JSON list of C-alpha atoms in Angstrom, two decimals:
[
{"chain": "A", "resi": 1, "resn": "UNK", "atom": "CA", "xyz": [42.94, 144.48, 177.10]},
{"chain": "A", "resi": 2, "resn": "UNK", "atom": "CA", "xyz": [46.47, 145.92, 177.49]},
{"chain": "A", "resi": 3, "resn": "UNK", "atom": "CA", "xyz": [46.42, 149.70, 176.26]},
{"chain": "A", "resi": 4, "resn": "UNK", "atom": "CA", "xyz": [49.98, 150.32, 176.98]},
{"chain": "A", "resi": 5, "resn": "UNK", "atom": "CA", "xyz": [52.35, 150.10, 173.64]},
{"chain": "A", "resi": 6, "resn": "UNK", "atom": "CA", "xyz": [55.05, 147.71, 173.39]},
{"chain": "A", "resi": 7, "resn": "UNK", "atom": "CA", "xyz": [58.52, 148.82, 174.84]},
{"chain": "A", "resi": 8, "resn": "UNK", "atom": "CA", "xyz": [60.27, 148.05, 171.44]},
{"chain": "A", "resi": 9, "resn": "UNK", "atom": "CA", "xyz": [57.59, 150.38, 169.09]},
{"chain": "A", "resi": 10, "resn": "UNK", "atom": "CA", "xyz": [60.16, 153.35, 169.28]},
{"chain": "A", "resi": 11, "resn": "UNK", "atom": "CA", "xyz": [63.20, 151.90, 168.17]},
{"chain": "A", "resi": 12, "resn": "UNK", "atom": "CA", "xyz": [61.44, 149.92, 165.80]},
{"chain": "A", "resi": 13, "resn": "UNK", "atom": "CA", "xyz": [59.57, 153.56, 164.50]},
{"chain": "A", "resi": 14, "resn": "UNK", "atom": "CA", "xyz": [63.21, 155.28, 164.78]},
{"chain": "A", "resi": 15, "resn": "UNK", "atom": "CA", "xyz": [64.65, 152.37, 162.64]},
{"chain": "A", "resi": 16, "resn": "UNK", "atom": "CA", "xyz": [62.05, 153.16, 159.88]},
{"chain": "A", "resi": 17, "resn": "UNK", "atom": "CA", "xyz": [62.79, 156.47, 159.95]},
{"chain": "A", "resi": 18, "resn": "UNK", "atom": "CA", "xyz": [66.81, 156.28, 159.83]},
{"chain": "A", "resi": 19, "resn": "UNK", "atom": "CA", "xyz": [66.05, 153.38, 156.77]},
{"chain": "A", "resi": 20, "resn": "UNK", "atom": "CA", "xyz": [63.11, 156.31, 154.86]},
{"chain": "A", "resi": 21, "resn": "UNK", "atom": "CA", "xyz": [65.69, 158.73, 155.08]},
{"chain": "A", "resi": 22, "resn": "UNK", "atom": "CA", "xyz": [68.69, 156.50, 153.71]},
{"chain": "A", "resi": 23, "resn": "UNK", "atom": "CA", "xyz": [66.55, 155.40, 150.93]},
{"chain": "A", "resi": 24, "resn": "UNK", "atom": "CA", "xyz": [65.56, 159.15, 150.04]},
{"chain": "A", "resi": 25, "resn": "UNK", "atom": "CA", "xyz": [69.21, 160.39, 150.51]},
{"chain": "A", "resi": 26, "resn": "UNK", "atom": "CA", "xyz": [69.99, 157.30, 147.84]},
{"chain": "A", "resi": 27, "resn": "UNK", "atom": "CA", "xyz": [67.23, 158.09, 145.42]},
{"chain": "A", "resi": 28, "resn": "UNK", "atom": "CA", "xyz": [67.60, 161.65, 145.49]},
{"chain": "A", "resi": 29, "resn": "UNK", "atom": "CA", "xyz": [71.52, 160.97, 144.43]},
{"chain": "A", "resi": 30, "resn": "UNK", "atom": "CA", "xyz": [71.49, 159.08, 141.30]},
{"chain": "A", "resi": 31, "resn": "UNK", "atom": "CA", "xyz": [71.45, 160.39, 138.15]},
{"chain": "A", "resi": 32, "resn": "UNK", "atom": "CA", "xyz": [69.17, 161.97, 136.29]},
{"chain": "A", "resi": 33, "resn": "UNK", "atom": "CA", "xyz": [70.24, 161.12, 133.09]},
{"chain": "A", "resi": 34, "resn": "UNK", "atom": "CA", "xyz": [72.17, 163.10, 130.20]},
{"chain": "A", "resi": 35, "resn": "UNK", "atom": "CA", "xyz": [72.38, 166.40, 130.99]},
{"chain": "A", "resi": 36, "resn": "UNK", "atom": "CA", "xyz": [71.34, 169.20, 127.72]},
{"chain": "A", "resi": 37, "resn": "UNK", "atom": "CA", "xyz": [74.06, 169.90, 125.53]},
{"chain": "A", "resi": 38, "resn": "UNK", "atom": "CA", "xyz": [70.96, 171.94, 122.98]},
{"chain": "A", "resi": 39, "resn": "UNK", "atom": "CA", "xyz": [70.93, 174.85, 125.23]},
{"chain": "A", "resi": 40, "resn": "UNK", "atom": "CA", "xyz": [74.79, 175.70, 124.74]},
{"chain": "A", "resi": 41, "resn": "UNK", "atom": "CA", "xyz": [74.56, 174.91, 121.43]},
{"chain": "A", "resi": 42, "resn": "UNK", "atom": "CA", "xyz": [72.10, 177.32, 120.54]},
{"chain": "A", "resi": 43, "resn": "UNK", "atom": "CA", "xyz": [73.78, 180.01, 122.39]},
{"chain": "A", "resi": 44, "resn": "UNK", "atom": "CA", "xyz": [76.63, 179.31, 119.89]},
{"chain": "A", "resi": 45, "resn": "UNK", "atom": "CA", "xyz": [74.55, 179.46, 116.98]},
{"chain": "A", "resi": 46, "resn": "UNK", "atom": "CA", "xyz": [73.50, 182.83, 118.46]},
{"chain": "A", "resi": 47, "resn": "UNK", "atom": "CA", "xyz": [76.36, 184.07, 118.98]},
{"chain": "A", "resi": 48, "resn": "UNK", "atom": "CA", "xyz": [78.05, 182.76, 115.88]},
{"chain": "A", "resi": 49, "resn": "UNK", "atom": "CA", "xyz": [75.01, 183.89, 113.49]},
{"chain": "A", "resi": 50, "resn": "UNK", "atom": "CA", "xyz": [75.42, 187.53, 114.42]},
{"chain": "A", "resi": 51, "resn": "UNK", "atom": "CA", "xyz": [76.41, 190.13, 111.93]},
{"chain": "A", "resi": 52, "resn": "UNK", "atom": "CA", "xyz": [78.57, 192.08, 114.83]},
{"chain": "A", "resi": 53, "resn": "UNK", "atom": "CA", "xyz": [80.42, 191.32, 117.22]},
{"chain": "A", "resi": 54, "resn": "UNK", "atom": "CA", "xyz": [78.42, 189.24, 120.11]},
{"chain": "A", "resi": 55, "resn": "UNK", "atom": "CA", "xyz": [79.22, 186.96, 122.97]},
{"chain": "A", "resi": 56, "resn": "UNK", "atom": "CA", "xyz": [77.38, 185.07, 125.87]},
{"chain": "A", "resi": 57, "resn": "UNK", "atom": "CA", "xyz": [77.79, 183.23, 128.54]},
{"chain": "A", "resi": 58, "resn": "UNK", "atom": "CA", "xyz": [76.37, 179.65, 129.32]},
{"chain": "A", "resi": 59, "resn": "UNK", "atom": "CA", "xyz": [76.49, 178.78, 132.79]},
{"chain": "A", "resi": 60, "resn": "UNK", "atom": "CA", "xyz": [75.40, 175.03, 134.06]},
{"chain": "A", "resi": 61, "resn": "UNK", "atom": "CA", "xyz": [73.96, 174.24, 137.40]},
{"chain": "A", "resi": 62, "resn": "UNK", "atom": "CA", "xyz": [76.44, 171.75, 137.52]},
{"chain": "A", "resi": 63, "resn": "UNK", "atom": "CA", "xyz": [80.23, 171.23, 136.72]},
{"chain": "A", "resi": 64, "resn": "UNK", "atom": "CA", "xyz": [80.10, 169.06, 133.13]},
{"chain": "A", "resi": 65, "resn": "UNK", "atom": "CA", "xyz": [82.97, 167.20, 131.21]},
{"chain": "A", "resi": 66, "resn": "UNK", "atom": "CA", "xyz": [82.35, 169.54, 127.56]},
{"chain": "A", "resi": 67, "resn": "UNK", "atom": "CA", "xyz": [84.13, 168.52, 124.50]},
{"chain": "A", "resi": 68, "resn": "UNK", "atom": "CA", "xyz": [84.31, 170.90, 121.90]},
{"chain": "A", "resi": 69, "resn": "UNK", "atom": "CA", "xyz": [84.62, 170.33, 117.88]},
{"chain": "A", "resi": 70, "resn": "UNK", "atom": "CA", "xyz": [84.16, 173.09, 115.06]},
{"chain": "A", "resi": 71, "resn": "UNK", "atom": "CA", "xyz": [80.82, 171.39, 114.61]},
{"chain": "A", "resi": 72, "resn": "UNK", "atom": "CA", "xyz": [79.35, 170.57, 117.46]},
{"chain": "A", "resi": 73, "resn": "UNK", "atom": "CA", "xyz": [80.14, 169.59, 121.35]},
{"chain": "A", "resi": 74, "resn": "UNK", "atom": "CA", "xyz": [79.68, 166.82, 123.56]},
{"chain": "A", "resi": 75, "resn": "UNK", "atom": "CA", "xyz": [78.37, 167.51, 127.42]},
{"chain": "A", "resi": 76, "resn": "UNK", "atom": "CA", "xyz": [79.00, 164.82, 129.82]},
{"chain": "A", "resi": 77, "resn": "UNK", "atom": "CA", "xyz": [77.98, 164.51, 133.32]},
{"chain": "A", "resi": 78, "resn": "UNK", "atom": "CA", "xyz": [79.70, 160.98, 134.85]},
{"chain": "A", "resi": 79, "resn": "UNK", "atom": "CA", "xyz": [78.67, 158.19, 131.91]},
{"chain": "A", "resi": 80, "resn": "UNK", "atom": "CA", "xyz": [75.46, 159.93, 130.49]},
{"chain": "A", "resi": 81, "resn": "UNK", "atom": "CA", "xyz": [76.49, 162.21, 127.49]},
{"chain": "A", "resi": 82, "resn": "UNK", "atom": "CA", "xyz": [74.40, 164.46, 125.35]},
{"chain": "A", "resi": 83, "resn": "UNK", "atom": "CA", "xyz": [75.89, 165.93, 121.57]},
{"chain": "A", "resi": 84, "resn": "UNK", "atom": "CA", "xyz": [74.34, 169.17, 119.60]},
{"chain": "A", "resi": 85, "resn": "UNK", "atom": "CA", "xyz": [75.73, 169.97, 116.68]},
{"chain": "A", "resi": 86, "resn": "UNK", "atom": "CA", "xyz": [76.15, 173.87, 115.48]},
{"chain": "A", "resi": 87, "resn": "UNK", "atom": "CA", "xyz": [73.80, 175.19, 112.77]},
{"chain": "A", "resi": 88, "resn": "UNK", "atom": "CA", "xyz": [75.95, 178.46, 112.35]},
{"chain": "A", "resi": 89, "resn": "UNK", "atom": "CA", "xyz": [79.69, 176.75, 111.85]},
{"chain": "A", "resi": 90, "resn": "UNK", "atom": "CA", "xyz": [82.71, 175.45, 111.99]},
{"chain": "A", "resi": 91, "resn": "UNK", "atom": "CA", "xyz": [83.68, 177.49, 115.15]},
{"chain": "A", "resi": 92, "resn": "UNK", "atom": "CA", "xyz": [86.65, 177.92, 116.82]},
{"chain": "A", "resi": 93, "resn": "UNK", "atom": "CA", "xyz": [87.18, 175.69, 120.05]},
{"chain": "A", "resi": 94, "resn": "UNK", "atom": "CA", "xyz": [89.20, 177.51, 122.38]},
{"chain": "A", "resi": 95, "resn": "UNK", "atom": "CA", "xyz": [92.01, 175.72, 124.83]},
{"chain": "A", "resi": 96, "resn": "UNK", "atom": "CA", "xyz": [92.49, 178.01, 127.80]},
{"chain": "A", "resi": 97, "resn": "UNK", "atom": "CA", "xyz": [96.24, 177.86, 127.67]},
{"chain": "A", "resi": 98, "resn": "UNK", "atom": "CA", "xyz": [95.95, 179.15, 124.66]},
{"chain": "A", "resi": 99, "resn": "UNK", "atom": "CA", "xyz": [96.26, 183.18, 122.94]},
{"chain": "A", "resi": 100, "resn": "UNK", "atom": "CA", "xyz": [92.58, 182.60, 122.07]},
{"chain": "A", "resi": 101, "resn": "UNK", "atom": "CA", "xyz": [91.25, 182.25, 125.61]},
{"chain": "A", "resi": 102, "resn": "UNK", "atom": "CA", "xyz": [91.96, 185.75, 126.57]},
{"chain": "A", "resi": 103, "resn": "UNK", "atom": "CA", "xyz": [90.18, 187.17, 123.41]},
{"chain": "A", "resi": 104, "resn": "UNK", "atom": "CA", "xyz": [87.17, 185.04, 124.05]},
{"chain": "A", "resi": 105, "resn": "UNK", "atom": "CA", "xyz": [86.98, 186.26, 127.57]},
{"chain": "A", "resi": 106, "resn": "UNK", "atom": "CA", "xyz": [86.53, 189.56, 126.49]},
{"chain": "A", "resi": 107, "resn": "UNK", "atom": "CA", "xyz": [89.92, 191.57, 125.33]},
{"chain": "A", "resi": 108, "resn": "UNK", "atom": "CA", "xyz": [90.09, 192.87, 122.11]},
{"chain": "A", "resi": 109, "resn": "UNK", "atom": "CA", "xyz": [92.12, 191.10, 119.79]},
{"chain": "A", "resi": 110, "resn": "UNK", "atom": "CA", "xyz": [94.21, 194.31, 118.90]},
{"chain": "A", "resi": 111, "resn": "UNK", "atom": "CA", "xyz": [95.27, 193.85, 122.20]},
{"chain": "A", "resi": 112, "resn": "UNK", "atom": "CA", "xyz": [96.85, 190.03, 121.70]},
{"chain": "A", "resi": 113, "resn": "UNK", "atom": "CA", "xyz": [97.60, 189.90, 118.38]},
{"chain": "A", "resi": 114, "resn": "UNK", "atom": "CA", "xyz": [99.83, 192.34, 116.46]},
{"chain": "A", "resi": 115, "resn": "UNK", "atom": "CA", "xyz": [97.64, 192.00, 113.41]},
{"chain": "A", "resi": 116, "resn": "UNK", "atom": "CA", "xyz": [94.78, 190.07, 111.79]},
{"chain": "A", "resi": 117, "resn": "UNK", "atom": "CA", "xyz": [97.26, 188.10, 109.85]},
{"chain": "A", "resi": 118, "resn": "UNK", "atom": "CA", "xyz": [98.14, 186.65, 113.50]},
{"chain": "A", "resi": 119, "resn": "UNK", "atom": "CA", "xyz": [95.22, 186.19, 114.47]},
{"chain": "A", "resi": 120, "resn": "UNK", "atom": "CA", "xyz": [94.19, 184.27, 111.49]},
{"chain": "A", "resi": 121, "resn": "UNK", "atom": "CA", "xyz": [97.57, 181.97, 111.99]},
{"chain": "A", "resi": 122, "resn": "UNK", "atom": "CA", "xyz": [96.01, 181.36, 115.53]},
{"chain": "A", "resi": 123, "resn": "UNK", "atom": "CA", "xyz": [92.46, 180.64, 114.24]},
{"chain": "A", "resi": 124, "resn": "UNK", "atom": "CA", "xyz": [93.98, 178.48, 111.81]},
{"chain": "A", "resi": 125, "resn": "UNK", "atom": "CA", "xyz": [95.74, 176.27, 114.43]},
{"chain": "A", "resi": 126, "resn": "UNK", "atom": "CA", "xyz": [93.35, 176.03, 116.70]},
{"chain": "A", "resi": 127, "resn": "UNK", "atom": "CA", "xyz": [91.06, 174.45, 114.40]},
{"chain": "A", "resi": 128, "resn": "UNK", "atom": "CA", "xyz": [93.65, 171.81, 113.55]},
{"chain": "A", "resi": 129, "resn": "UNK", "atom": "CA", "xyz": [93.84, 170.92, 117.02]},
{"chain": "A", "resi": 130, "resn": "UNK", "atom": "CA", "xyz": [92.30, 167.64, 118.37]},
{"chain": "A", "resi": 131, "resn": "UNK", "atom": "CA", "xyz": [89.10, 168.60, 120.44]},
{"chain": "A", "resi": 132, "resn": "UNK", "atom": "CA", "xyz": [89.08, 170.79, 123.73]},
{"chain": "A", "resi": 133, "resn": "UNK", "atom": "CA", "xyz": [88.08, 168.76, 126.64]},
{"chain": "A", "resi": 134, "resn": "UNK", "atom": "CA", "xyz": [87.42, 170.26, 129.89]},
{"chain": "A", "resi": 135, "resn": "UNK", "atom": "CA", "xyz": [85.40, 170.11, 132.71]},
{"chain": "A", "resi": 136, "resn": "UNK", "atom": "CA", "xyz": [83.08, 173.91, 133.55]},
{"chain": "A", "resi": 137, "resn": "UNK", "atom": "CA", "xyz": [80.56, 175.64, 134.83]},
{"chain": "A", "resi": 138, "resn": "UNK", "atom": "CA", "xyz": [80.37, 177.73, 132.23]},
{"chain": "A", "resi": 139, "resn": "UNK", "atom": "CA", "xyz": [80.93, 177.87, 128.34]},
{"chain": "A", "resi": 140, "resn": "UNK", "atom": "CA", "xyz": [81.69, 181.39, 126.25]},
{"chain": "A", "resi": 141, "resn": "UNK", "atom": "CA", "xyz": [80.73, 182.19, 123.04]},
{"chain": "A", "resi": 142, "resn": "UNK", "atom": "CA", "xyz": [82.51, 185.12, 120.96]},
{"chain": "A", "resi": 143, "resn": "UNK", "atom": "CA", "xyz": [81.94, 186.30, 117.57]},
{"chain": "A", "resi": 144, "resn": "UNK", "atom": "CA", "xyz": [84.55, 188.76, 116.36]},
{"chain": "A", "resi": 145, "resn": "UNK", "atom": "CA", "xyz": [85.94, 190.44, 113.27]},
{"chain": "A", "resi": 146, "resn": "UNK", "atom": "CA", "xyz": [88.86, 192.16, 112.63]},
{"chain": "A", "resi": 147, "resn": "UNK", "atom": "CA", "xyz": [89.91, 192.77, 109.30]},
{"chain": "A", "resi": 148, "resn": "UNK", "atom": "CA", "xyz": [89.54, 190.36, 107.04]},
{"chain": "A", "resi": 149, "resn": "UNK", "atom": "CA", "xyz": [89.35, 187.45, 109.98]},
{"chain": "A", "resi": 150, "resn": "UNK", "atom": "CA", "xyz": [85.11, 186.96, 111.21]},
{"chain": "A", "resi": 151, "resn": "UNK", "atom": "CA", "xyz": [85.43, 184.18, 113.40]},
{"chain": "A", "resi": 152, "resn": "UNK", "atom": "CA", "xyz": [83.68, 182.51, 115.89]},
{"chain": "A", "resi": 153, "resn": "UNK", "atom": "CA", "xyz": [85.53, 181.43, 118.99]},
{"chain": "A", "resi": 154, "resn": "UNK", "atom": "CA", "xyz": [84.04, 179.08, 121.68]},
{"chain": "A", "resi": 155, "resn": "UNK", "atom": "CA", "xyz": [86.26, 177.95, 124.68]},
{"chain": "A", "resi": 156, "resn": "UNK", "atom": "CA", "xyz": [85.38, 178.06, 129.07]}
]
């Protein structure tokens, strides 16, 4: 009886291997389904249900498609979406071409607007907007008040 192994066992073993590691590689890439639009909702309603002025920061492991509405958003990662709606609401999505944007990134609105009355005018047309798409990494949340305007604003 032979003992020697057949001269084709290590490409046929190096074959397997390439195909096992193809296969992984292929598994390990599809999606995992929606991804959690709860978590920065409830930062939102955190934010937004605070008696002071508050922010936070949500920051995803990866980069999502995020729409935001007063009422809710939408977080999208290729097909698979997931929606949460706000408990503490309507908030103010944010564009970030926008006035807004630098207020919810952290400077005081004394120091964009020349009054509340402004920044109420600004509030007031970014809620009549249609819905702020974009794709992020991370969403901020922003409760301010200043005068008579307490407003939440929400934008990336």
């Amino acid at each position: 009886m032979p003992t020697d192994a057949p001269t084709d066992l290590l490409p046929v073993w190096t074959g397997l291997t390439v195909a096992s590691l193809a296969l992984f590689g292929v598994v390990v890439g599809l999606p995992t389904g929606a991804p959690d639009a709860t978590e920065p909702a409830s930062t939102v309603d955190e934010v937004a249900s605070s008696s002071y002025d508050a922010s936070a920061t949500v920051s995803f492991r990866t980069r999502s498609r995020v729409e935001l509405r007063p009422h809710g958003l939408d977080r999208c990662r290729g097909d698979a979406c997931a929606h949460a709606t706000f408990e503490f609401g309507p908030v103010v999505p944010v564009a970030a071409d926008s006035s807004l944007a630098a207020v919810v990134a952290g400077v005081a609105p004394e120091s964009v607007f020349d009054s509340p009355a402004t920044l109420r005018r600004a509030v007031e047309r970014a809620r009549q907007r249609a819905p702020v798409v974009t794709t992020t990494s991370e969403l901020h949340a922003r409760h301010i008040s200043w005068g008579e305007v307490d407003v939440t604003l929400v934008g990336t």
